[in-house]
CSV table of C-alpha atoms in Angstrom, one decimal:
chain,number,residue,atom,x,y,z
K,351,MET,CA,-199.2,-183.4,268.5
K,352,ARG,CA,-196.1,-181.3,268.7
K,353,ASP,CA,-194.0,-184.6,269.5
K,354,THR,CA,-195.1,-186.3,266.5
K,355,THR,CA,-194.2,-183.7,264.5
K,356,ASP,CA,-190.3,-182.9,265.9
K,357,SER,CA,-190.7,-187.2,265.5
K,358,ALA,CA,-191.4,-186.9,262.3
K,359,GLU,CA,-189.3,-184.4,261.6
K,360,THR,CA,-186.4,-185.9,262.8
K,361,GLY,CA,-186.8,-188.8,260.8
K,362,LEU,CA,-187.4,-186.7,257.6
K,363,ILE,CA,-183.9,-185.5,258.0
K,364,ARG,CA,-181.9,-188.4,259.1
K,365,GLU,CA,-183.1,-189.9,255.4
K,366,LEU,CA,-182.5,-187.0,254.2
K,367,ALA,CA,-179.0,-187.5,255.9
K,368,GLU,CA,-178.7,-190.9,254.9
K,369,GLU,CA,-179.8,-190.0,251.4
K,370,ALA,CA,-177.0,-187.5,250.8
K,371,GLY,CA,-175.0,-189.9,252.3
K,372,ALA,CA,-176.0,-192.0,250.0
K,373,LEU,CA,-175.7,-190.0,247.0
K,374,ALA,CA,-172.0,-188.6,248.2
K,375,VAL,CA,-170.9,-192.4,248.0
K,376,LEU,CA,-172.5,-192.8,243.9
K,377,ILE,CA,-170.6,-189.2,243.2
K,378,ALA,CA,-167.2,-190.4,244.9
K,379,ASP,CA,-168.0,-193.5,243.2
K,380,ALA,CA,-168.5,-191.2,239.6
K,381,GLN,CA,-165.7,-188.9,240.1
K,382,GLY,CA,-163.6,-192.3,240.9
K,383,HIS,CA,-164.8,-193.7,237.2
K,384,THR,CA,-164.1,-190.2,236.1
K,385,ASP,CA,-161.1,-190.1,236.8
K,386,ASP,CA,-160.0,-194.0,235.8
K,387,ILE,CA,-161.7,-193.1,232.4
K,388,ALA,CA,-159.0,-188.6,232.6
K,389,THR,CA,-156.3,-192.0,233.0
K,390,GLN,CA,-156.8,-193.8,230.5
K,391,LEU,CA,-157.5,-190.9,228.0
K,392,GLY,CA,-154.3,-189.2,229.3
K,393,ARG,CA,-152.6,-192.7,228.3
K,394,GLN,CA,-154.1,-192.8,225.1
K,395,ALA,CA,-153.2,-189.3,224.5
K,396,GLN,CA,-149.8,-189.9,225.4
K,397,SER,CA,-150.0,-193.5,222.9
K,398,PHE,CA,-151.3,-191.1,220.4
K,399,ASP,CA,-148.4,-189.0,220.4
K,400,GLY,CA,-145.6,-191.6,220.4
K,401,LEU,CA,-148.0,-192.6,217.0
K,402,ARG,CA,-147.7,-189.4,215.6
K,403,GLY,CA,-144.2,-189.6,216.8
K,404,GLU,CA,-143.6,-193.3,215.1
K,405,ALA,CA,-146.2,-191.8,212.2
K,406,ALA,CA,-143.9,-189.1,211.2
K,407,ARG,CA,-140.8,-190.8,211.2
K,408,MET,CA,-142.5,-193.6,209.3
K,409,ALA,CA,-142.8,-191.1,206.9
K,410,SER,CA,-139.2,-189.9,207.2
K,411,GLY,CA,-138.4,-193.3,206.9
K,412,ALA,CA,-140.1,-193.5,204.1
K,413,GLU,CA,-138.7,-190.7,201.9
K,414,LEU,CA,-135.3,-192.2,203.2
K,415,VAL,CA,-136.3,-195.5,201.5
K,416,ALA,CA,-136.8,-193.1,198.1
K,417,VAL,CA,-133.6,-191.4,198.3
K,418,ALA,CA,-131.7,-194.5,198.9
K,419,THR,CA,-133.5,-196.8,196.0
K,420,ALA,CA,-132.8,-193.0,194.0
K,421,ALA,CA,-129.4,-193.8,194.6
K,422,ALA,CA,-129.1,-197.0,194.3
K,423,THR,CA,-130.8,-196.9,191.0
K,424,ALA,CA,-128.1,-193.9,189.8
K,425,ALA,CA,-125.5,-196.3,190.6
K,426,THR,CA,-127.1,-199.2,189.1
K,427,ALA,CA,-127.3,-197.7,186.1
K,428,GLU,CA,-123.8,-196.5,186.1
K,429,ALA,CA,-122.2,-199.5,186.7
K,430,ARG,CA,-124.3,-201.0,183.9
K,431,VAL,CA,-122.5,-198.0,181.6
K,432,ARG,CA,-118.8,-199.3,182.8
K,433,VAL,CA,-119.7,-202.8,182.6
K,434,GLY,CA,-120.9,-201.7,179.3
K,435,ALA,CA,-117.6,-200.9,179.1
K,436,ALA,CA,-116.1,-203.7,180.4
K,437,ARG,CA,-117.6,-206.0,178.0
K,438,SER,CA,-116.9,-203.8,175.1
K,439,SER,CA,-113.0,-204.3,176.5
K,440,PHE,CA,-113.2,-207.6,177.0
K,441,HIS,CA,-114.0,-208.1,172.9
K,442,ARG,CA,-111.3,-206.7,172.0
K,443,VAL,CA,-108.7,-208.7,174.4
K,444,MET,CA,-110.7,-211.6,173.0
K,445,SER,CA,-110.2,-210.1,169.1
K,446,GLU,CA,-106.2,-209.5,170.0
K,447,VAL,CA,-105.8,-212.9,171.2
K,448,ASP,CA,-107.5,-214.6,168.8
K,449,SER,CA,-105.4,-212.1,165.8
K,450,LEU,CA,-102.0,-213.3,168.1
K,451,SER,CA,-102.9,-217.0,168.3
K,452,ARG,CA,-103.3,-216.5,164.3
K,453,GLU,CA,-99.9,-214.8,164.0
K,454,ALA,CA,-98.4,-217.4,167.0
K,455,ASP,CA,-99.7,-220.2,164.8
K,456,GLY,CA,-98.5,-218.7,161.9
K,457,LEU,CA,-95.0,-218.0,162.9
K,458,GLY,CA,-95.0,-222.0,163.8
K,459,GLY,CA,-95.5,-222.8,160.4
K,460,SER,CA,-92.4,-220.2,158.9
K,461,VAL,CA,-90.0,-221.6,161.3
K,462,ASP,CA,-91.1,-225.2,160.6
K,463,GLY,CA,-90.4,-224.0,156.9
K,464,LEU,CA,-87.0,-222.2,157.7
K,465,ALA,CA,-86.0,-225.5,159.6
K,466,ALA,CA,-86.6,-228.0,156.5
K,467,ALA,CA,-84.1,-225.0,154.4
K,468,LEU,CA,-81.9,-224.8,156.7
K,469,ASP,CA,-81.8,-228.8,156.7
K,470,ARG,CA,-81.2,-229.0,153.0
K,471,VAL,CA,-78.8,-226.1,153.2
K,472,ARG,CA,-77.1,-227.6,155.8
K,473,ARG,CA,-77.0,-231.1,153.9
K,474,VAL,CA,-75.7,-229.4,150.7
K,475,ALA,CA,-72.9,-227.8,152.7
K,476,GLU,CA,-71.8,-231.2,153.9
K,477,ASP,CA,-71.6,-232.4,150.1
K,478,ILE,CA,-69.8,-229.5,149.2
K,479,ALA,CA,-67.5,-230.2,152.5
K,480,ALA,CA,-67.2,-233.9,151.3
K,481,ILE,CA,-66.4,-232.7,147.4
K,482,ALA,CA,-63.6,-230.1,148.7
K,483,GLN,CA,-62.2,-233.2,151.1
K,484,MET,CA,-62.3,-235.9,147.8
K,485,THR,CA,-60.6,-232.5,145.8
K,486,ASN,CA,-57.8,-232.1,148.3
K,487,LEU,CA,-57.0,-235.4,147.6
K,488,LEU,CA,-56.8,-235.7,144.3
K,489,ALA,CA,-54.7,-232.2,144.0
K,490,LEU,CA,-52.2,-234.3,146.6
K,491,ASN,CA,-52.0,-236.9,144.0
K,492,ALA,CA,-51.6,-234.2,141.4
K,493,GLN,CA,-48.8,-233.0,142.7
K,494,ILE,CA,-46.9,-236.3,144.2
K,495,GLU,CA,-47.5,-236.7,140.3
K,496,ALA,CA,-46.0,-234.0,139.2
K,497,SER,CA,-42.8,-234.2,141.3
K,498,ARG,CA,-42.4,-237.5,139.6
K,499,ALA,CA,-42.5,-235.8,136.3
K,500,GLY,CA,-39.7,-233.5,137.4
K,501,GLN,CA,-39.2,-230.4,134.9
K,502,ALA,CA,-42.3,-231.7,132.7
K,503,GLY,CA,-44.9,-231.8,135.5
K,504,ARG,CA,-43.5,-228.3,136.6
K,505,GLY,CA,-46.8,-226.4,135.2
K,506,PHE,CA,-49.2,-228.9,136.5
K,507,MET,CA,-47.6,-229.2,139.9
K,508,VAL,CA,-48.6,-225.8,140.0
K,509,VAL,CA,-52.7,-226.4,139.5
K,510,ALA,CA,-52.5,-228.7,141.2
K,511,GLN,CA,-51.1,-226.3,144.3
K,512,GLU,CA,-54.2,-224.3,142.9
K,513,VAL,CA,-56.8,-226.3,143.7
K,514,LYS,CA,-55.7,-227.9,146.4
K,515,THR,CA,-55.9,-223.9,148.1
K,516,MET,CA,-59.4,-223.8,146.7
K,517,SER,CA,-60.5,-227.3,148.0
K,518,GLU,CA,-58.7,-226.4,151.2
K,519,LYS,CA,-60.6,-222.5,151.3
K,520,THR,CA,-63.9,-224.7,150.4
K,521,ALA,CA,-63.7,-226.5,153.9
K,522,VAL,CA,-62.9,-223.7,155.9
K,523,ALA,CA,-66.1,-221.6,154.0
K,524,THR,CA,-69.0,-225.2,154.5
K,525,GLY,CA,-67.1,-225.4,158.8
K,526,GLU,CA,-68.0,-221.9,158.9
K,527,ILE,CA,-71.6,-222.5,157.4
K,528,GLY,CA,-72.2,-225.6,159.2
K,529,ARG,CA,-71.0,-223.5,162.7
K,530,THR,CA,-73.9,-220.7,161.6
K,531,LEU,CA,-76.3,-223.2,160.9
K,532,GLU,CA,-76.3,-224.7,163.8
K,533,THR,CA,-76.7,-221.0,165.5
K,534,LEU,CA,-79.4,-220.6,163.2
K,535,ARG,CA,-81.0,-224.2,164.4
K,536,SER,CA,-80.5,-223.7,168.3
K,537,ALA,CA,-82.0,-220.0,167.8
K,538,LEU,CA,-84.8,-221.4,165.6
K,539,ASP,CA,-85.9,-224.3,168.3
K,540,GLN,CA,-85.6,-221.4,170.7
K,541,ILE,CA,-88.0,-219.6,169.0
K,542,THR,CA,-89.7,-222.6,168.6
K,543,ARG,CA,-90.9,-222.9,171.7
K,544,THR,CA,-91.5,-219.7,172.6
K,545,ASN,CA,-93.8,-219.8,169.9
K,546,ALA,CA,-95.2,-223.0,171.9
K,547,ALA,CA,-95.5,-221.2,175.3
K,548,VAL,CA,-96.9,-218.2,173.3
K,549,LEU,CA,-99.6,-220.4,171.9
K,550,THR,CA,-100.2,-222.4,175.7
K,551,ARG,CA,-100.3,-218.8,176.7
K,552,THR,CA,-103.0,-217.7,174.7
K,553,GLY,CA,-105.1,-221.0,175.0
K,554,ARG,CA,-105.2,-220.3,178.8
K,555,MET,CA,-106.0,-216.4,178.0
K,556,ARG,CA,-108.6,-217.4,175.5
K,557,ASP,CA,-110.5,-219.8,178.7
K,558,GLU,CA,-109.8,-216.7,181.8
K,559,ALA,CA,-111.0,-214.3,179.1
K,560,GLN,CA,-114.0,-216.7,178.1
K,561,ASP,CA,-114.7,-217.0,181.6
K,562,LEU,CA,-114.5,-213.2,182.3
K,563,GLY,CA,-117.3,-213.1,179.2
K,564,GLU,CA,-119.4,-215.6,181.0
K,565,SER,CA,-119.2,-213.7,184.8
K,566,ILE,CA,-120.1,-210.3,182.7
K,567,GLU,CA,-123.4,-211.6,181.4
K,568,ALA,CA,-124.3,-212.9,184.5
K,569,ILE,CA,-123.2,-209.7,186.2
K,570,GLU,CA,-125.4,-207.6,183.8
K,571,GLY,CA,-128.1,-210.3,184.2
K,572,ALA,CA,-128.0,-210.1,187.8
K,573,MET,CA,-127.9,-206.0,187.1
K,574,THR,CA,-131.2,-206.5,185.2
K,575,GLU,CA,-132.8,-208.4,188.3
K,576,VAL,CA,-131.0,-205.4,190.5
K,577,ASP,CA,-133.3,-202.8,188.3
K,578,GLN,CA,-136.4,-204.2,188.4
K,579,GLN,CA,-136.1,-205.8,191.9
K,580,GLN,CA,-135.4,-201.8,192.5
K,581,GLY,CA,-138.6,-201.0,190.6
K,582,ARG,CA,-140.7,-203.3,192.5
K,583,ILE,CA,-139.4,-201.6,195.7
K,584,ASP,CA,-139.7,-198.3,194.1
K,585,ALA,CA,-143.4,-199.1,193.3
K,586,ALA,CA,-144.0,-200.6,197.2
K,587,ARG,CA,-142.3,-197.4,198.8
K,588,ARG,CA,-145.2,-195.6,196.8
K,589,ASP,CA,-147.9,-197.5,197.7
K,590,SER,CA,-146.4,-197.6,201.5
K,591,ALA,CA,-146.3,-194.0,201.8
K,592,THR,CA,-149.5,-193.1,200.7
K,593,SER,CA,-150.8,-195.8,203.1
K,594,ILE,CA,-148.5,-194.2,205.6
K,595,GLY,CA,-149.8,-190.7,204.8
K,596,VAL,CA,-153.3,-192.3,204.8
K,597,VAL,CA,-152.5,-194.0,208.5
K,598,GLU,CA,-150.6,-190.7,209.6
K,599,LYS,CA,-153.8,-188.7,209.1
K,600,GLY,CA,-156.0,-190.9,210.9
K,601,VAL,CA,-153.6,-190.8,214.4
K,602,HIS,CA,-153.4,-186.9,214.3
K,603,ARG,CA,-157.5,-187.6,213.5
K,604,MET,CA,-157.8,-190.3,216.1
K,605,ALA,CA,-154.8,-187.9,218.7
K,606,ALA,CA,-157.2,-185.1,218.2
K,607,SER,CA,-160.4,-187.0,219.1
K,608,VAL,CA,-158.5,-187.9,222.3
K,609,ASP,CA,-157.2,-184.7,223.5
K,610,SER,CA,-160.7,-183.1,223.4
K,611,ALA,CA,-161.8,-185.9,225.0
K,612,GLU,CA,-159.2,-185.4,228.0
K,613,SER,CA,-160.2,-181.9,228.1
K,614,GLY,CA,-163.2,-182.7,228.3
K,615,ILE,CA,-163.2,-184.6,230.9
K,616,VAL,CA,-160.8,-182.7,232.6
K,617,GLY,CA,-164.4,-180.1,233.1
K,618,VAL,CA,-166.5,-183.5,233.8
K,619,ARG,CA,-163.9,-184.4,236.7
K,620,GLY,CA,-163.9,-180.9,238.2
K,621,ALA,CA,-167.8,-180.7,238.1
K,622,VAL,CA,-167.3,-183.9,239.2
K,623,GLY,CA,-165.4,-182.9,242.2
K,624,ARG,CA,-167.5,-180.2,242.8
K,625,MET,CA,-170.9,-182.4,243.0
K,626,LEU,CA,-168.7,-184.2,245.7
K,627,ASP,CA,-168.4,-181.3,247.4
K,628,SER,CA,-171.1,-180.5,248.1
K,629,ALA,CA,-172.4,-183.3,248.8
K,630,GLN,CA,-169.6,-183.7,251.0
K,631,ARG,CA,-170.8,-180.6,252.7
K,632,GLN,CA,-175.0,-182.1,252.7
K,633,MET,CA,-173.5,-184.5,254.5
K,634,GLU,CA,-171.6,-183.7,257.3
K,635,ARG,CA,-174.5,-179.8,258.0
K,636,PHE,CA,-177.2,-183.0,258.0
K,637,THR,CA,-175.0,-184.6,260.7
K,638,ARG,CA,-173.9,-180.9,262.8
K,639,LEU,CA,-177.6,-180.6,262.9
K,640,GLY,CA,-177.7,-184.0,265.8
K,641,ILE,CA,-179.8,-185.9,264.1
K,642,GLU,CA,-177.8,-189.6,264.2
K,643,THR,CA,-177.0,-191.2,260.5
K,644,VAL,CA,-175.4,-194.4,259.8
K,645,ASP,CA,-172.6,-192.2,259.8
K,646,THR,CA,-173.0,-190.2,263.5
K,647,PRO,CA,-171.0,-193.9,266.0
K,648,TYR,CA,-167.8,-193.4,263.8
K,649,ILE,CA,-167.8,-189.5,263.9
K,650,GLU,CA,-167.9,-190.1,267.6
K,651,ALA,CA,-165.3,-192.7,267.3
K,652,VAL,CA,-162.8,-191.2,265.5
K,653,GLN,CA,-163.2,-187.3,267.8
K,654,SER,CA,-162.6,-189.8,271.4
K,655,ALA,CA,-159.9,-191.2,269.7
K,656,ALA,CA,-158.4,-187.6,268.2
K,657,ALA,CA,-158.1,-185.9,271.4
K,658,ARG,CA,-156.4,-189.3,273.0
K,659,ILE,CA,-153.6,-188.8,270.5
K,660,SER,CA,-153.7,-185.1,271.4
K,661,ALA,CA,-153.2,-185.9,274.5
K,662,ALA,CA,-150.7,-188.1,274.3
K,663,PHE,CA,-149.0,-186.0,272.2
K,664,GLU,CA,-148.7,-183.2,274.7
K,665,ALA,CA,-147.8,-185.5,277.3
K,666,ALA,CA,-144.9,-186.4,275.2
K,667,VAL,CA,-143.5,-182.4,274.9
K,668,ALA,CA,-144.5,-182.0,278.3
K,669,GLY,CA,-142.6,-184.9,280.0
K,670,GLY,CA,-139.6,-184.0,277.6
K,671,ARG,CA,-140.0,-186.6,275.1
K,672,ILE,CA,-140.0,-184.8,272.4
K,673,GLY,CA,-139.2,-180.8,271.8
K,674,LEU,CA,-142.6,-179.7,269.5
K,675,GLY,CA,-140.4,-178.5,266.8
K,676,ALA,CA,-139.2,-182.2,266.4
K,677,LEU,CA,-143.1,-182.9,266.6
K,678,PHE,CA,-144.0,-180.7,264.2
K,679,ASP,CA,-141.4,-181.7,261.4
K,680,THR,CA,-141.4,-181.7,257.8
K,681,ASP,CA,-137.7,-182.9,256.4
K,682,TYR,CA,-139.2,-186.4,254.9
K,683,ARG,CA,-135.8,-188.1,254.7
K,684,PRO,CA,-136.6,-191.1,252.4
K,685,VAL,CA,-136.1,-195.0,253.7
K,686,ALA,CA,-133.0,-196.4,251.2
K,687,GLY,CA,-134.2,-198.8,249.5
K,688,SER,CA,-138.4,-198.7,249.6
K,689,ASP,CA,-140.4,-198.8,247.0
K,690,PRO,CA,-142.4,-197.6,247.4
K,691,LYS,CA,-140.5,-194.2,248.7
K,692,GLN,CA,-141.0,-194.8,252.1
K,693,VAL,CA,-140.3,-191.6,255.0
K,694,THR,CA,-138.8,-191.1,258.3
K,695,THR,CA,-139.2,-187.8,260.5
K,696,HIS,CA,-137.7,-187.0,263.7
K,697,PHE,CA,-141.1,-187.8,265.2
K,698,SER,CA,-141.4,-191.5,263.5
K,699,ALA,CA,-140.3,-193.8,266.5
K,700,LEU,CA,-142.3,-191.5,268.7
K,701,THR,CA,-145.5,-192.1,267.0
K,702,ASP,CA,-144.5,-195.9,266.2
K,703,ALA,CA,-144.9,-195.7,270.3
K,704,LEU,CA,-148.3,-193.6,271.3
K,705,LEU,CA,-150.2,-194.8,268.6
K,706,PRO,CA,-151.0,-198.4,268.0
K,707,PRO,CA,-153.1,-198.5,271.5
K,708,ILE,CA,-155.1,-195.7,270.4
K,709,GLN,CA,-156.1,-196.8,266.8
K,710,GLU,CA,-155.6,-200.8,266.8
K,711,PRO,CA,-158.4,-201.1,269.1
K,712,MET,CA,-160.9,-198.9,265.7
K,713,LEU,CA,-160.2,-201.6,264.2
K,714,THR,CA,-162.3,-204.1,266.0
K,715,PHE,CA,-164.9,-201.2,266.5
K,716,SER,CA,-167.1,-202.1,263.5
K,717,PRO,CA,-166.7,-204.8,260.8
K,718,GLN,CA,-167.2,-202.5,258.0
K,719,VAL,CA,-163.3,-200.3,259.5
K,720,VAL,CA,-160.7,-201.3,257.1
K,721,PHE,CA,-157.9,-198.9,259.1
K,722,CYS,CA,-157.5,-196.1,261.8
K,723,ALA,CA,-154.4,-194.1,260.9
K,724,ALA,CA,-153.3,-190.2,262.3
K,725,VAL,CA,-151.4,-188.1,259.2
K,726,ASP,CA,-150.1,-185.0,259.5
K,727,ARG,CA,-150.8,-182.2,258.0
K,728,ASN,CA,-149.0,-182.9,254.0
K,729,GLY,CA,-150.9,-186.4,254.0
K,730,TYR,CA,-147.7,-188.0,255.9
K,731,LEU,CA,-148.7,-191.3,257.9
K,732,PRO,CA,-145.8,-192.1,260.4
K,733,THR,CA,-147.5,-195.0,261.7
K,734,HIS,CA,-150.1,-197.3,260.3
K,735,ASN,CA,-151.8,-200.3,261.8
K,736,ARG,CA,-149.8,-203.2,262.2
K,737,ILE,CA,-151.3,-205.0,259.2
K,738,PHE,CA,-150.2,-202.6,256.9
K,739,SER,CA,-146.7,-202.3,258.7
K,740,GLN,CA,-144.8,-204.9,256.8
K,741,PRO,CA,-141.1,-204.4,256.5
K,742,GLN,CA,-141.0,-204.5,252.9
K,743,ARG,CA,-140.0,-207.4,250.3
K,744,PRO,CA,-137.1,-206.1,248.2
K,745,GLY,CA,-138.0,-205.3,244.4
K,746,ASP,CA,-141.4,-206.5,245.1
K,747,PRO,CA,-143.0,-202.9,244.6
K,748,ASN,CA,-146.7,-204.3,244.2
K,749,TRP,CA,-146.6,-206.1,247.3
K,750,ASN,CA,-145.0,-203.1,249.5
K,751,ALA,CA,-148.0,-201.1,248.4
K,752,ALA,CA,-150.6,-202.9,249.4
K,753,ASN,CA,-149.0,-203.9,252.6
K,754,CYS,CA,-146.4,-201.6,253.9
K,755,ARG,CA,-148.2,-198.5,253.6
K,756,ASN,CA,-146.8,-196.9,256.7
K,757,ARG,CA,-144.2,-194.1,256.5
K,758,ARG,CA,-145.6,-193.0,253.0
K,759,ILE,CA,-147.2,-189.1,252.0
K,760,PHE,CA,-150.7,-190.0,251.1
K,761,ASP,CA,-151.1,-186.5,249.3
K,762,ASP,CA,-154.3,-187.2,247.4
K,763,ARG,CA,-157.3,-185.4,247.8
K,764,VAL,CA,-158.9,-187.3,250.5
K,765,GLY,CA,-155.8,-187.7,252.3
K,766,LEU,CA,-154.8,-183.5,252.8
K,767,ALA,CA,-158.4,-182.8,253.4
K,768,ALA,CA,-158.3,-185.1,256.3
K,769,GLY,CA,-154.7,-183.8,257.9
K,770,ARG,CA,-155.6,-180.2,256.8
K,771,GLY,CA,-159.1,-180.0,258.1
K,772,ARG,CA,-159.7,-178.2,261.2
K,773,ARG,CA,-163.7,-178.8,261.7
K,774,ALA,CA,-165.0,-181.0,264.6
K,775,PHE,CA,-164.9,-183.4,261.6
K,776,THR,CA,-164.5,-183.9,257.9
K,777,LEU,CA,-166.5,-186.8,256.5
K,778,GLN,CA,-166.1,-187.5,252.9
K,779,ALA,CA,-166.7,-190.4,250.4
K,780,TYR,CA,-164.2,-192.0,247.6
K,781,ARG,CA,-163.3,-195.0,245.8
K,782,ARG,CA,-160.1,-197.1,247.7
K,783,ASP,CA,-158.4,-199.2,244.8
K,784,MET,CA,-157.4,-202.7,246.1
K,785,GLY,CA,-155.4,-203.5,243.4
K,786,ASP,CA,-156.4,-206.0,240.1
K,787,GLY,CA,-158.8,-203.3,238.9
K,788,LYS,CA,-160.8,-204.2,242.3
K,789,PHE,CA,-162.5,-200.9,244.1
K,790,VAL,CA,-164.1,-200.7,247.6
K,791,LEU,CA,-166.3,-197.8,248.1
K,792,MET,CA,-165.7,-196.2,251.4
K,793,LYS,CA,-166.3,-193.6,253.9
K,794,ASP,CA,-163.5,-191.8,255.0
K,795,VAL,CA,-164.1,-189.7,258.4
K,796,SER,CA,-161.2,-187.7,260.6
K,797,ALA,CA,-161.2,-185.1,263.2
K,798,PRO,CA,-158.4,-182.9,263.9
K,799,ILE,CA,-155.7,-183.5,266.0
K,800,MET,CA,-154.5,-180.4,268.0
K,801,VAL,CA,-151.1,-179.8,270.4
K,802,GLN,CA,-151.2,-176.9,272.6
K,803,GLY,CA,-153.1,-175.1,270.0
K,804,ARG,CA,-151.4,-175.9,266.7
K,805,HIS,CA,-153.0,-178.3,264.0
K,806,TRP,CA,-150.8,-181.3,263.9
K,807,GLY,CA,-152.8,-183.2,261.6
K,808,GLY,CA,-155.8,-185.5,261.5
K,809,LEU,CA,-157.0,-188.9,262.5
K,810,ARG,CA,-158.8,-190.7,259.7
K,811,LEU,CA,-160.9,-193.5,260.3
K,812,ALA,CA,-162.1,-195.8,257.1
K,813,TYR,CA,-165.0,-198.4,256.7
K,814,ARG,CA,-167.3,-199.3,253.8
K,815,VAL,CA,-170.4,-198.1,252.8
K,816,GLU,CA,-172.3,-201.5,252.3
K,817,ALA,CA,-173.8,-202.2,256.1
K,818,PRO,CA,-173.9,-199.1,258.5
K,819,PRO,CA,-173.0,-200.5,261.6
K,820,GLY,CA,-175.0,-200.6,265.3
K,821,LYS,CA,-174.2,-198.4,267.8
């Protein structure tokens, strides 16, 4: 009867242990999802911070547009005043040009009249000169006749001499008049040419002034259009400012909601983490009762392998292959050009020699085993399984992250618990990221590695939980 009771109790404990393990796995899955949500919320919070900044910049930009529009409106108004003044000046200039043109036309008529008068004077002067010449000839003949008359013609000769003298003076005067008329004629010709040039220039000025007037009108029309456009811009700016204000308030409300959710998920994350720790402790307690569970074969296998690693390390120290201080080295030196970053220590070469013969056979322990690797107390994994120890590919960090996992520090919750656990074994459940949004539920059992009584780290054995192995 007692044996039957013990058997029933054992079976019940085994069922409870399996339930505890399943619960731990489910909680690990929930924690993974919680971590994903927390990460997404964190990213959203960052995005909303950026949106808040963008909204503020948009509002500031709207204010700058308002200032620029006001300045442009003021500048347009000032330009309109100046264009109005230019239009008034243009009309004054056009009036002056027209007046000058009329005066030039009038001067041309006056010059023509004066030229005609000069021509008449010249003809009269020519007639007088001809008469004087004839008078001079007559006086000469009279002198000749008076000389022949002797004493009787003496008085007549005096008169003839006076007539001759008068005719000679008249000839001189008419010659002077002729020269003066030529000078006046030349001056009138110059005045006529100058007046013609003035008329030509005033004509050109009138044409150019007409073009200028059309340009002023075009500028006024353009400025009117600019005023209208600025009015539309200002109206659109006011509408935009209103919309930006609405968006800004909405962004702030949404950001506040995300911040609140992020704070809430941090609390949930902590609670789920505590639940997972509790479930893992329960899972370990059932295992330590000596009742065989699905995890017992993995626990025994990792404890045996960890003991062999401890022995191999102690033999290496005793044989002088490495000093004890070098074996516990934590001066992690980056590998140049590695991405993700890899590091080395004084014991990396030793682990490359000692660990593969122990770690590699563990991969064939069960089809569920994913990896087996030793880590130090800081989660540093010097020597991984060969499948995960490929040379890095330059410029391909995603491939490197999946295939080049040696020489890496895994200081996440599971990695640090495995490296720092000093109990006979540490059993953990977690969700492993396989990339491309895929995850696998895993268990990680680790056993401490001790060297001359000092805790070096732990050996990790990770396996899937879909189907437990037979023993």
